[in-house]
Amino acid sequence: MRLDPFYLIVDDADWLSRLLPQGVKLVQLRVKDRAEHDLRAQIATAREICARHGAQLVVNDYWRLAMEEGCDFVHLGQGDLDAADIPALRRAGVRIGVSTHDEAELGRAVSLSADYVALGPIYPTLLKQMDFAPQGLARVGAWKARIGETPLVAIGGLTPERAIAALAAGADSACVVTDILRNAEPEARAREWLSATQPWREREGFFEPDYALARVCPSPNHGARLRPVSSLVLHYTGMQTGEAALALLCNPRSEVSAHYVVEEDGRVLQLVPESRRAWHAGISYWAGETDMNSASIGIEVVHPGYDDPRPYPAAQIEATAALAKDICRRHAIPPERVLAHSDIAPGRKRDPGEFFPWEELARCGVGRVVEQNPALGATTVSLGDAGAKVASLQRDLAAYGYRVDQTGVYDAQTVQAVEAFQRHFRRAQVDGRADGETRVALARLVATLGERV
Ligand SMILES: Cc1ncc(COP(=O)(O)OP(=O)(O)O)c(N)n1
Ligand SMILES: Cc1nc(C(=O)O)sc1CCOP(=O)(O)O
């Protein structure tokens, strides 16, 4: 059985004549504290409107009334399960969705062969007091791994942005109350939900992941790849949450994307097939190549960015290193072609920042780092200088791959390239001034070009 990826809960059947015409196809009637005749009327009305719009109706709590009114789907909480006549529901062909919040409840739902399993609250919810802390997205994946083909519904505190993240994490359907019913424009908001969940409805844009541990979260933002893959480019998302970054990278209006996103908890999502050109590099250059989108694979590491340079979590770096290693192996990308976004767009981009732990990736065999030695006594060359040292610096920067015209003058372009180099390879001081340590580090790296680790 497949569920629509957008599951709307309403607290009164009157909502349905407003919201089903927007295209909603899966709806729960969750009416509390009404007299039986009123409940019966609510169910009958909901049933009629759902039939007219080809929508699936699920009745919360009132399994006996639902059965008597000819409904074919009920939702039961753990308390409701104690009272419900499950064999009678099964005999009547009524499908059953079950709420779960912990392992024991999940075990119970699985042993009852629930037709779907709901997990919540994924995020804090305003709707009702919960005895359970927010579950988080990693739990969504764990639940899905446990229940296999049985549909998984994510519920609690969802918005369209969070729904994308929940579906990408493994949910089959994202369920909502407040974000729509308390919205100033419920119809418009329902349409936003429909559009955010559309790829999961059509399985449009879905593909087999290139990396076995990745979960697909398709972005429409890609085109034809015009070059073979020769580089791997690392970015940070520069946004407060992974949910916000995913929503942006999957929105056709944003016209940005990346092949992969690595979440803070180490989950890996693939947005664009590696065979396609994702739109992550922008105006950029490396070693003569100006179409870096075509020549590379892009990984976005979820991190708020420069204004909040907190450490990247260990699980995230471990996952990034494993992913990067797999990509480099499959595309024969040499270590010197594992690049920072800042390397290929100096002056324009600073990600993934000098606080990115390149050493940890290098320990896993990904990319290059270079030993640091203060080159005591060596002169520093900087903006405005000219002469042999500047010419040699510019030669080395260009030989390594940076875009630097060989002017012999320490110009603005040289400052930016040195800054980018330092941000990646000499992170203790990023100032665009080529001191001895910077120049020695660069020369050492140039000497390793073509070497294999
Ligand atoms: C899809 C979905 N998931 C969870 C619930 C909560 O059900 P329950 O635990 O029975 O609590 P109430 O909704 O009755 O307050 C749900 N209704 N739907
Ligand atoms: C009704 C309900 N059940 C939950 C559970 O975890 O079982 S969370 C929840 C509230 C969902 O509403 P909203 O979208 O407003 O957060």
Short mmCIF file of C-alpha atoms and ligand atoms in Angstrom, two decimals:
data_model
loop_
_atom_site.label_atom_id
_atom_site.label_comp_id
_atom_site.label_asym_id
_atom_site.label_seq_id
_atom_site.Cartn_x
_atom_site.Cartn_y
_atom_site.Cartn_z
CA MET A 1 0.00 0.00 0.00
CA ARG A 2 1.24 3.52 -0.79
CA LEU A 3 0.24 6.63 1.11
CA ASP A 4 0.22 10.09 -0.34
CA PRO A 5 3.32 11.95 0.96
CA PHE A 6 1.11 14.74 2.35
CA TYR A 7 -1.24 13.67 5.11
CA LEU A 8 -3.58 16.39 6.42
CA ILE A 9 -5.37 16.16 9.76
CA VAL A 10 -8.49 18.27 10.27
CA ASP A 11 -10.47 18.87 13.45
CA ASP A 12 -13.78 19.36 11.69
CA ALA A 13 -15.24 17.99 8.47
CA ASP A 14 -16.00 21.56 7.34
CA TRP A 15 -12.33 22.00 6.48
CA LEU A 16 -12.58 19.38 3.78
CA SER A 17 -14.70 21.39 1.36
CA ARG A 18 -12.02 24.13 1.55
CA LEU A 19 -8.88 22.02 1.46
CA LEU A 20 -9.65 18.97 -0.68
CA PRO A 21 -10.24 21.09 -3.81
CA GLN A 22 -6.57 22.15 -3.49
CA GLY A 23 -5.58 18.56 -4.32
CA VAL A 24 -5.17 16.94 -0.87
CA LYS A 25 -5.50 13.16 -1.24
CA LEU A 26 -5.01 11.80 2.28
CA VAL A 27 -6.89 13.21 5.21
CA GLN A 28 -7.62 12.29 8.81
CA LEU A 29 -10.73 13.37 10.65
CA ARG A 30 -9.54 13.96 14.22
CA VAL A 31 -12.53 15.32 16.08
CA LYS A 32 -12.45 15.53 19.84
CA ASP A 33 -15.15 15.93 22.47
CA ARG A 34 -18.34 15.70 20.45
CA ALA A 35 -21.63 13.90 21.05
CA GLU A 36 -22.09 10.65 19.16
CA HIS A 37 -24.71 11.99 16.71
CA ASP A 38 -22.40 14.88 15.87
CA LEU A 39 -19.45 12.51 15.37
CA ARG A 40 -21.54 10.34 13.11
CA ALA A 41 -22.55 13.38 11.05
CA GLN A 42 -18.92 14.53 10.85
CA ILE A 43 -17.80 11.12 9.61
CA ALA A 44 -20.63 10.91 7.06
CA THR A 45 -19.85 14.41 5.72
CA ALA A 46 -16.12 13.68 5.56
CA ARG A 47 -16.77 10.41 3.79
CA GLU A 48 -18.93 12.09 1.17
CA ILE A 49 -16.48 14.95 0.46
CA CYS A 50 -13.49 12.58 0.32
CA ALA A 51 -15.31 10.30 -2.13
CA ARG A 52 -16.11 13.29 -4.33
CA HIS A 53 -12.44 14.36 -4.42
CA GLY A 54 -10.91 10.90 -4.66
CA ALA A 55 -9.23 11.36 -1.26
CA GLN A 56 -8.50 8.65 1.28
CA LEU A 57 -10.25 9.27 4.63
CA VAL A 58 -8.79 8.03 7.92
CA VAL A 59 -10.91 8.32 11.05
CA ASN A 60 -9.08 8.93 14.32
CA ASP A 61 -10.07 7.13 17.52
CA TYR A 62 -13.72 6.23 16.70
CA TRP A 63 -13.12 2.87 15.12
CA ARG A 64 -16.60 1.47 15.79
CA LEU A 65 -18.40 4.50 14.35
CA ALA A 66 -16.02 4.51 11.40
CA MET A 67 -16.81 0.87 10.69
CA GLU A 68 -20.56 1.48 11.03
CA GLU A 69 -20.35 4.46 8.67
CA GLY A 70 -18.58 2.35 6.06
CA CYS A 71 -15.11 3.89 6.38
CA ASP A 72 -12.13 1.78 5.47
CA PHE A 73 -9.24 3.33 7.44
CA VAL A 74 -8.82 4.22 11.11
CA HIS A 75 -5.98 5.69 13.11
CA LEU A 76 -5.44 4.31 16.59
CA GLY A 77 -3.19 5.55 19.39
CA GLN A 78 -1.66 3.08 21.82
CA GLY A 79 -4.51 3.67 24.30
CA ASP A 80 -7.09 3.12 21.56
CA LEU A 81 -5.46 -0.21 20.72
CA ASP A 82 -6.33 -1.53 24.19
CA ALA A 83 -10.03 -0.97 23.54
CA ALA A 84 -10.32 -1.62 19.80
CA ASP A 85 -11.62 -4.91 18.40
CA ILE A 86 -8.78 -5.45 15.96
CA PRO A 87 -10.10 -8.78 14.58
CA ALA A 88 -13.48 -7.15 13.89
CA LEU A 89 -11.78 -4.29 12.06
CA ARG A 90 -9.73 -6.76 10.04
CA ARG A 91 -12.81 -8.84 9.17
CA ALA A 92 -14.53 -5.67 7.96
CA GLY A 93 -11.50 -4.88 5.79
CA VAL A 94 -10.74 -1.68 7.71
CA ARG A 95 -7.08 -0.65 7.53
CA ILE A 96 -5.33 0.48 10.68
CA GLY A 97 -2.69 3.15 11.23
CA VAL A 98 -0.96 3.14 14.61
CA SER A 99 0.85 5.88 16.59
CA THR A 100 4.26 5.02 17.98
CA HIS A 101 6.71 6.94 20.12
CA ASP A 102 9.22 4.38 21.34
CA GLU A 103 10.59 0.92 20.61
CA ALA A 104 7.95 -0.89 22.67
CA GLU A 105 5.12 0.87 20.84
CA LEU A 106 6.78 0.15 17.53
CA GLY A 107 7.04 -3.53 18.46
CA ARG A 108 3.32 -3.55 19.22
CA ALA A 109 2.42 -1.87 15.92
CA VAL A 110 4.58 -4.35 14.00
CA SER A 111 3.05 -7.34 15.80
CA LEU A 112 -0.43 -6.07 14.85
CA SER A 113 0.66 -5.75 11.21
CA ALA A 114 -0.38 -2.08 11.21
CA ASP A 115 -1.11 -0.78 7.71
CA TYR A 116 1.00 2.24 8.49
CA VAL A 117 3.12 3.24 11.44
CA ALA A 118 3.19 6.86 12.62
CA LEU A 119 6.22 8.21 14.46
CA GLY A 120 6.01 11.43 16.43
CA PRO A 121 6.53 14.03 17.47
CA ILE A 122 9.39 14.56 15.03
CA TYR A 123 9.70 18.22 16.09
CA PRO A 124 8.08 20.03 19.05
CA THR A 125 4.34 20.32 18.49
CA LEU A 126 2.02 23.06 19.66
CA LEU A 127 -1.08 20.95 19.18
CA LYS A 128 -1.03 18.90 22.32
CA GLN A 129 1.04 18.06 25.37
CA MET A 130 3.34 15.14 24.55
CA ASP A 131 4.98 12.70 26.94
CA PHE A 132 7.75 12.15 24.42
CA ALA A 133 10.62 14.42 23.44
CA PRO A 134 11.02 15.30 19.76
CA GLN A 135 12.25 12.22 17.93
CA GLY A 136 14.49 13.90 15.34
CA LEU A 137 15.16 12.81 11.80
CA ALA A 138 17.68 10.06 12.48
CA ARG A 139 14.88 8.17 14.26
CA VAL A 140 12.75 8.41 11.12
CA GLY A 141 15.39 6.44 9.21
CA ALA A 142 15.74 3.93 12.04
CA TRP A 143 11.96 3.37 12.12
CA LYS A 144 11.82 2.93 8.36
CA ALA A 145 14.63 0.40 8.49
CA ARG A 146 12.61 -1.56 11.07
CA ILE A 147 9.28 -1.58 9.22
CA GLY A 148 10.49 -2.04 5.65
CA GLU A 149 7.63 -1.85 3.16
CA THR A 150 5.04 -0.73 5.71
CA PRO A 151 4.42 2.99 5.17
CA LEU A 152 5.89 5.33 7.77
CA VAL A 153 4.09 8.55 8.67
CA ALA A 154 6.07 11.36 10.28
CA ILE A 155 4.04 13.71 12.50
CA GLY A 156 4.62 16.60 14.88
CA GLY A 157 5.68 20.19 14.26
CA LEU A 158 6.02 19.78 10.51
CA THR A 159 6.17 22.56 7.94
CA PRO A 160 6.73 22.09 4.18
CA GLU A 161 10.49 22.56 4.75
CA ARG A 162 10.55 20.00 7.52
CA ALA A 163 8.31 17.67 5.53
CA ILE A 164 10.94 17.51 2.77
CA ALA A 165 13.55 16.62 5.40
CA ALA A 166 11.30 13.98 6.98
CA LEU A 167 10.54 12.38 3.60
CA ALA A 168 14.24 12.49 2.72
CA ALA A 169 15.00 10.83 6.04
CA GLY A 170 12.77 7.86 5.18
CA ALA A 171 9.15 8.78 5.93
CA ASP A 172 6.58 7.87 3.29
CA SER A 173 4.14 10.54 4.35
CA ALA A 174 4.36 13.80 6.31
CA CYS A 175 1.38 14.61 8.50
CA VAL A 176 0.30 18.05 9.71
CA VAL A 177 -2.31 19.91 11.71
CA THR A 178 -1.25 23.34 13.00
CA ASP A 179 0.87 24.55 10.10
CA ILE A 180 -2.22 24.45 7.88
CA LEU A 181 -5.26 24.83 10.13
CA ARG A 182 -3.75 27.80 12.04
CA ASN A 183 -2.26 29.40 8.95
CA ALA A 184 -3.64 32.78 7.88
CA GLU A 185 -4.25 31.25 4.43
CA PRO A 186 -4.91 27.53 4.85
CA GLU A 187 -5.72 26.90 1.18
CA ALA A 188 -2.49 28.54 -0.02
CA ARG A 189 -0.49 26.73 2.64
CA ALA A 190 -2.02 23.40 1.59
CA ARG A 191 -0.86 24.12 -1.95
CA GLU A 192 2.65 24.78 -0.64
CA TRP A 193 2.57 21.41 1.07
CA LEU A 194 1.41 19.73 -2.12
CA SER A 195 4.18 21.33 -4.10
CA ALA A 196 6.90 20.53 -1.53
CA THR A 197 5.85 16.88 -1.45
CA GLN A 198 5.29 16.52 -5.22
CA PRO A 199 8.54 14.64 -6.00
CA TRP A 200 7.52 11.91 -3.56
CA ARG A 201 4.02 11.75 -5.05
CA GLU A 202 5.23 11.13 -8.59
CA ARG A 203 8.59 9.66 -7.57
CA GLU A 204 9.57 12.30 -10.09
CA GLY A 205 13.30 12.77 -10.39
CA PHE A 206 14.06 9.75 -8.22
CA PHE A 207 17.08 7.67 -9.20
CA GLU A 208 19.27 4.93 -7.78
CA PRO A 209 21.81 6.54 -5.43
CA ASP A 210 25.43 6.42 -6.65
CA TYR A 211 26.61 6.06 -3.07
CA ALA A 212 25.14 3.04 -1.32
CA LEU A 213 24.61 4.84 2.01
CA ALA A 214 22.82 7.83 0.50
CA ARG A 215 19.09 8.38 0.59
CA VAL A 216 17.64 10.14 -2.45
CA CYS A 217 16.02 13.57 -2.00
CA PRO A 218 15.68 14.74 -5.60
CA SER A 219 16.42 18.27 -6.68
CA PRO A 220 15.24 19.45 -10.10
CA ASN A 221 18.27 21.76 -10.31
CA HIS A 222 20.69 20.07 -12.70
CA GLY A 223 21.65 19.84 -16.35
CA ALA A 224 23.82 17.91 -18.76
CA ARG A 225 27.39 17.23 -17.64
CA LEU A 226 29.76 18.55 -20.31
CA ARG A 227 33.08 17.27 -18.88
CA PRO A 228 34.28 14.12 -17.19
CA VAL A 229 34.40 14.36 -13.40
CA SER A 230 37.88 15.43 -12.31
CA SER A 231 37.33 17.21 -8.97
CA LEU A 232 35.40 16.99 -5.77
CA VAL A 233 34.25 20.30 -4.26
CA LEU A 234 33.31 20.70 -0.61
CA HIS A 235 30.93 23.38 0.62
CA TYR A 236 29.12 24.35 3.75
CA THR A 237 25.45 25.17 3.45
CA GLY A 238 25.71 28.43 5.41
CA MET A 239 22.19 28.06 6.76
CA GLN A 240 20.92 27.52 10.28
CA THR A 241 19.37 24.10 9.62
CA GLY A 242 19.68 21.17 7.25
CA GLU A 243 15.94 21.44 6.61
CA ALA A 244 16.33 25.02 5.35
CA ALA A 245 19.27 24.03 3.15
CA LEU A 246 17.41 21.07 1.63
CA ALA A 247 14.35 23.20 0.93
CA LEU A 248 16.55 25.71 -0.92
CA LEU A 249 18.58 23.13 -2.83
CA CYS A 250 15.41 21.30 -3.95
CA ASN A 251 13.44 24.39 -4.91
CA PRO A 252 13.38 24.91 -8.69
CA ARG A 253 13.23 28.67 -8.20
CA SER A 254 16.55 28.74 -6.32
CA GLU A 255 18.52 27.30 -9.26
CA VAL A 256 21.14 25.91 -6.88
CA SER A 257 21.89 22.33 -5.90
CA ALA A 258 24.65 19.89 -5.06
CA HIS A 259 25.06 16.20 -5.62
CA TYR A 260 25.12 15.44 -1.90
CA VAL A 261 24.14 16.95 1.43
CA VAL A 262 25.71 15.60 4.61
CA GLU A 263 23.56 16.28 7.66
CA GLU A 264 24.97 17.10 11.10
CA ASP A 265 24.04 13.65 12.38
CA GLY A 266 25.95 12.00 9.50
CA ARG A 267 22.99 11.14 7.25
CA VAL A 268 23.88 11.45 3.57
CA LEU A 269 21.30 12.63 1.03
CA GLN A 270 21.79 12.54 -2.71
CA LEU A 271 20.00 15.32 -4.58
CA VAL A 272 21.41 14.97 -8.09
CA PRO A 273 22.77 11.88 -9.91
CA GLU A 274 26.54 12.04 -10.32
CA SER A 275 26.11 11.69 -14.07
CA ARG A 276 24.41 15.11 -14.11
CA ARG A 277 25.78 18.62 -13.67
CA ALA A 278 24.63 20.01 -10.31
CA TRP A 279 24.66 23.75 -9.74
CA HIS A 280 26.96 24.25 -6.78
CA ALA A 281 30.14 25.95 -8.00
CA GLY A 282 28.98 29.21 -9.58
CA ILE A 283 31.59 31.35 -11.33
CA SER A 284 34.75 29.39 -10.65
CA TYR A 285 38.06 28.15 -11.97
CA TRP A 286 40.57 25.42 -11.30
CA ALA A 287 43.62 24.48 -13.34
CA GLY A 288 42.29 25.93 -16.59
CA GLU A 289 38.74 24.68 -16.12
CA THR A 290 36.00 27.32 -15.95
CA ASP A 291 32.99 25.00 -15.96
CA MET A 292 33.60 23.52 -12.53
CA ASN A 293 29.97 22.42 -12.25
CA SER A 294 30.57 20.15 -15.21
CA ALA A 295 33.97 18.96 -14.03
CA SER A 296 33.13 18.18 -10.42
CA ILE A 297 30.93 16.56 -7.85
CA GLY A 298 29.67 18.85 -5.09
CA ILE A 299 29.09 17.97 -1.46
CA GLU A 300 27.26 20.41 0.81
CA VAL A 301 28.07 19.87 4.47
CA VAL A 302 25.33 21.24 6.72
CA HIS A 303 26.86 24.04 8.78
CA PRO A 304 25.65 27.56 9.63
CA GLY A 305 28.79 29.10 8.18
CA TYR A 306 31.21 31.83 8.99
CA ASP A 307 29.13 33.73 11.50
CA ASP A 308 28.88 30.63 13.68
CA PRO A 309 32.14 28.72 13.15
CA ARG A 310 31.29 25.90 15.55
CA PRO A 311 33.06 22.58 15.06
CA TYR A 312 31.65 20.20 12.49
CA PRO A 313 30.23 17.21 14.45
CA ALA A 314 32.37 14.05 14.38
CA ALA A 315 29.57 11.92 12.87
CA GLN A 316 29.21 14.42 10.04
CA ILE A 317 32.93 14.50 9.25
CA GLU A 318 33.15 10.71 9.39
CA ALA A 319 30.25 10.46 6.94
CA THR A 320 31.72 13.17 4.68
CA ALA A 321 35.08 11.40 4.59
CA ALA A 322 33.50 8.04 3.75
CA LEU A 323 31.38 9.59 1.00
CA ALA A 324 34.31 11.58 -0.42
CA LYS A 325 36.53 8.50 -0.39
CA ASP A 326 33.94 6.52 -2.31
CA ILE A 327 33.50 9.31 -4.90
CA CYS A 328 37.27 9.73 -5.37
CA ARG A 329 37.71 5.99 -5.84
CA ARG A 330 34.90 5.65 -8.36
CA HIS A 331 35.97 8.68 -10.42
CA ALA A 332 39.74 8.33 -9.89
CA ILE A 333 39.89 11.86 -8.46
CA PRO A 334 43.47 12.53 -7.26
CA PRO A 335 44.02 13.99 -3.77
CA GLU A 336 44.99 17.41 -5.10
CA ARG A 337 41.59 17.65 -6.78
CA VAL A 338 39.65 17.50 -3.51
CA LEU A 339 38.90 21.20 -3.31
CA ALA A 340 37.19 23.78 -1.17
CA HIS A 341 34.58 25.98 -2.78
CA SER A 342 36.87 28.83 -1.66
CA ASP A 343 39.73 27.34 -3.74
CA ILE A 344 37.76 27.59 -6.96
CA ALA A 345 36.10 30.95 -6.23
CA PRO A 346 38.64 32.99 -4.20
CA GLY A 347 37.36 36.31 -2.95
CA ARG A 348 33.79 35.26 -3.68
CA LYS A 349 33.46 32.19 -1.44
CA ARG A 350 34.88 31.21 1.95
CA ASP A 351 33.32 27.77 2.45
CA PRO A 352 33.81 25.28 3.96
CA GLY A 353 35.98 27.65 6.04
CA GLU A 354 39.31 27.39 7.79
CA PHE A 355 37.50 25.60 10.63
CA PHE A 356 36.79 22.61 8.33
CA PRO A 357 38.88 19.65 9.55
CA TRP A 358 40.78 18.79 6.38
CA GLU A 359 43.27 16.75 8.43
CA GLU A 360 40.55 14.31 9.43
CA LEU A 361 39.63 13.75 5.80
CA ALA A 362 43.29 13.30 4.90
CA ARG A 363 43.61 10.69 7.65
CA CYS A 364 40.91 8.75 5.79
CA GLY A 365 42.89 9.13 2.55
CA VAL A 366 40.85 12.04 1.16
CA GLY A 367 42.60 15.16 -0.16
CA ARG A 368 45.95 16.61 0.79
CA VAL A 369 47.29 18.43 3.80
CA VAL A 370 50.79 19.77 4.12
CA GLU A 371 53.08 19.82 7.12
CA GLN A 372 53.49 23.31 8.57
CA ASN A 373 56.89 24.76 9.43
CA PRO A 374 57.39 28.37 10.31
CA ALA A 375 60.01 29.30 7.69
CA LEU A 376 62.01 31.44 10.09
CA GLY A 377 63.65 34.46 8.60
CA ALA A 378 61.86 34.15 5.26
CA THR A 379 60.44 37.44 4.05
CA THR A 380 56.74 38.02 3.66
CA VAL A 381 55.48 39.32 0.33
CA SER A 382 52.16 41.08 0.21
CA LEU A 383 49.91 43.53 -1.63
CA GLY A 384 51.88 45.98 -3.77
CA ASP A 385 55.16 44.01 -3.75
CA ALA A 386 56.83 42.98 -6.98
CA GLY A 387 59.86 40.99 -8.02
CA ALA A 388 61.20 37.45 -8.18
CA LYS A 389 59.52 36.18 -4.99
CA VAL A 390 56.13 37.41 -6.18
CA ALA A 391 56.66 35.89 -9.63
CA SER A 392 57.63 32.56 -8.08
CA LEU A 393 54.59 32.66 -5.76
CA GLN A 394 52.25 33.37 -8.67
CA ARG A 395 53.83 30.52 -10.67
CA ASP A 396 53.28 28.09 -7.79
CA LEU A 397 49.70 29.21 -7.16
CA ALA A 398 48.86 28.76 -10.84
CA ALA A 399 50.70 25.43 -11.02
CA TYR A 400 48.62 24.15 -8.14
CA GLY A 401 45.40 25.26 -9.85
CA TYR A 402 44.46 28.73 -8.58
CA ARG A 403 43.50 31.43 -11.04
CA VAL A 404 46.38 33.89 -10.86
CA ASP A 405 47.63 35.96 -13.78
CA GLN A 406 51.44 36.05 -13.94
CA THR A 407 51.81 39.80 -13.48
CA GLY A 408 54.86 39.75 -11.21
CA VAL A 409 52.99 42.22 -8.99
CA TYR A 410 51.28 41.18 -5.75
CA ASP A 411 47.84 42.34 -6.86
CA ALA A 412 44.31 41.86 -5.50
CA GLN A 413 43.90 38.58 -7.37
CA THR A 414 47.07 37.24 -5.73
CA VAL A 415 45.86 38.32 -2.28
CA GLN A 416 42.61 36.41 -2.83
CA ALA A 417 44.36 33.29 -4.11
CA VAL A 418 46.79 33.30 -1.16
CA GLU A 419 43.89 33.76 1.22
CA ALA A 420 42.08 30.80 -0.37
CA PHE A 421 45.25 28.72 -0.19
CA GLN A 422 45.72 29.56 3.50
CA ARG A 423 42.07 28.84 4.26
CA HIS A 424 42.63 25.29 3.04
CA PHE A 425 46.29 24.54 3.77
CA ARG A 426 47.62 27.00 6.39
CA ARG A 427 44.63 27.70 8.50
CA ALA A 428 46.30 29.26 11.54
CA GLN A 429 46.54 32.63 9.82
CA VAL A 430 44.44 33.59 6.83
CA ASP A 431 45.48 37.08 5.83
CA GLY A 432 46.40 36.94 2.13
CA ARG A 433 50.04 37.74 2.92
CA ALA A 434 52.54 35.18 1.65
CA ASP A 435 54.81 34.63 4.62
CA GLY A 436 57.58 32.02 4.53
CA GLU A 437 55.38 29.27 5.94
CA THR A 438 52.72 29.86 3.31
CA ARG A 439 55.23 29.87 0.46
CA VAL A 440 57.01 26.73 1.68
CA ALA A 441 53.67 24.91 2.13
CA LEU A 442 52.62 25.87 -1.38
CA ALA A 443 55.93 24.80 -2.91
CA ARG A 444 55.69 21.45 -1.12
CA LEU A 445 52.22 20.87 -2.45
CA VAL A 446 53.28 21.78 -5.98
CA ALA A 447 56.10 19.23 -5.65
CA THR A 448 53.55 16.52 -4.78
CA LEU A 449 51.42 17.10 -7.90
CA GLY A 450 50.86 13.87 -9.69
CA GLU A 451 52.10 11.84 -6.71
CA ARG A 452 49.72 9.26 -5.37
CA VAL A 453 49.16 8.89 -1.62
C1 LIG B 1 -0.95 10.06 11.64
C2 LIG B 1 -1.19 10.23 13.10
N1 LIG B 1 -0.20 9.97 13.94
C3 LIG B 1 -0.38 10.11 15.25
C4 LIG B 1 -1.59 10.50 15.74
C5 LIG B 1 -1.84 10.62 17.21
O1 LIG B 1 -2.80 9.65 17.57
P1 LIG B 1 -3.12 9.36 19.10
O2 LIG B 1 -1.88 8.89 19.73
O3 LIG B 1 -4.31 8.51 19.13
O4 LIG B 1 -3.47 10.76 19.70
P2 LIG B 1 -4.69 11.68 19.29
O5 LIG B 1 -4.55 12.10 17.88
O6 LIG B 1 -5.95 10.90 19.45
O7 LIG B 1 -4.60 12.85 20.22
C6 LIG B 1 -2.60 10.76 14.82
N2 LIG B 1 -3.82 11.16 15.21
N3 LIG B 1 -2.39 10.60 13.52
C1 LIG B 2 -1.79 14.55 16.98
C2 LIG B 2 -0.34 14.32 17.15
N1 LIG B 2 0.15 13.10 17.47
C3 LIG B 2 1.47 13.10 17.61
C4 LIG B 2 2.26 11.97 18.00
O1 LIG B 2 3.48 12.10 18.14
O2 LIG B 2 1.67 10.92 18.14
S1 LIG B 2 2.16 14.60 17.28
C5 LIG B 2 0.65 15.26 16.99
C6 LIG B 2 0.43 16.67 16.66
C7 LIG B 2 0.57 16.97 15.20
O3 LIG B 2 0.16 18.25 15.01
P1 LIG B 2 1.09 19.42 14.47
O4 LIG B 2 1.27 19.20 13.01
O5 LIG B 2 0.25 20.62 14.76
O6 LIG B 2 2.36 19.44 15.25
#
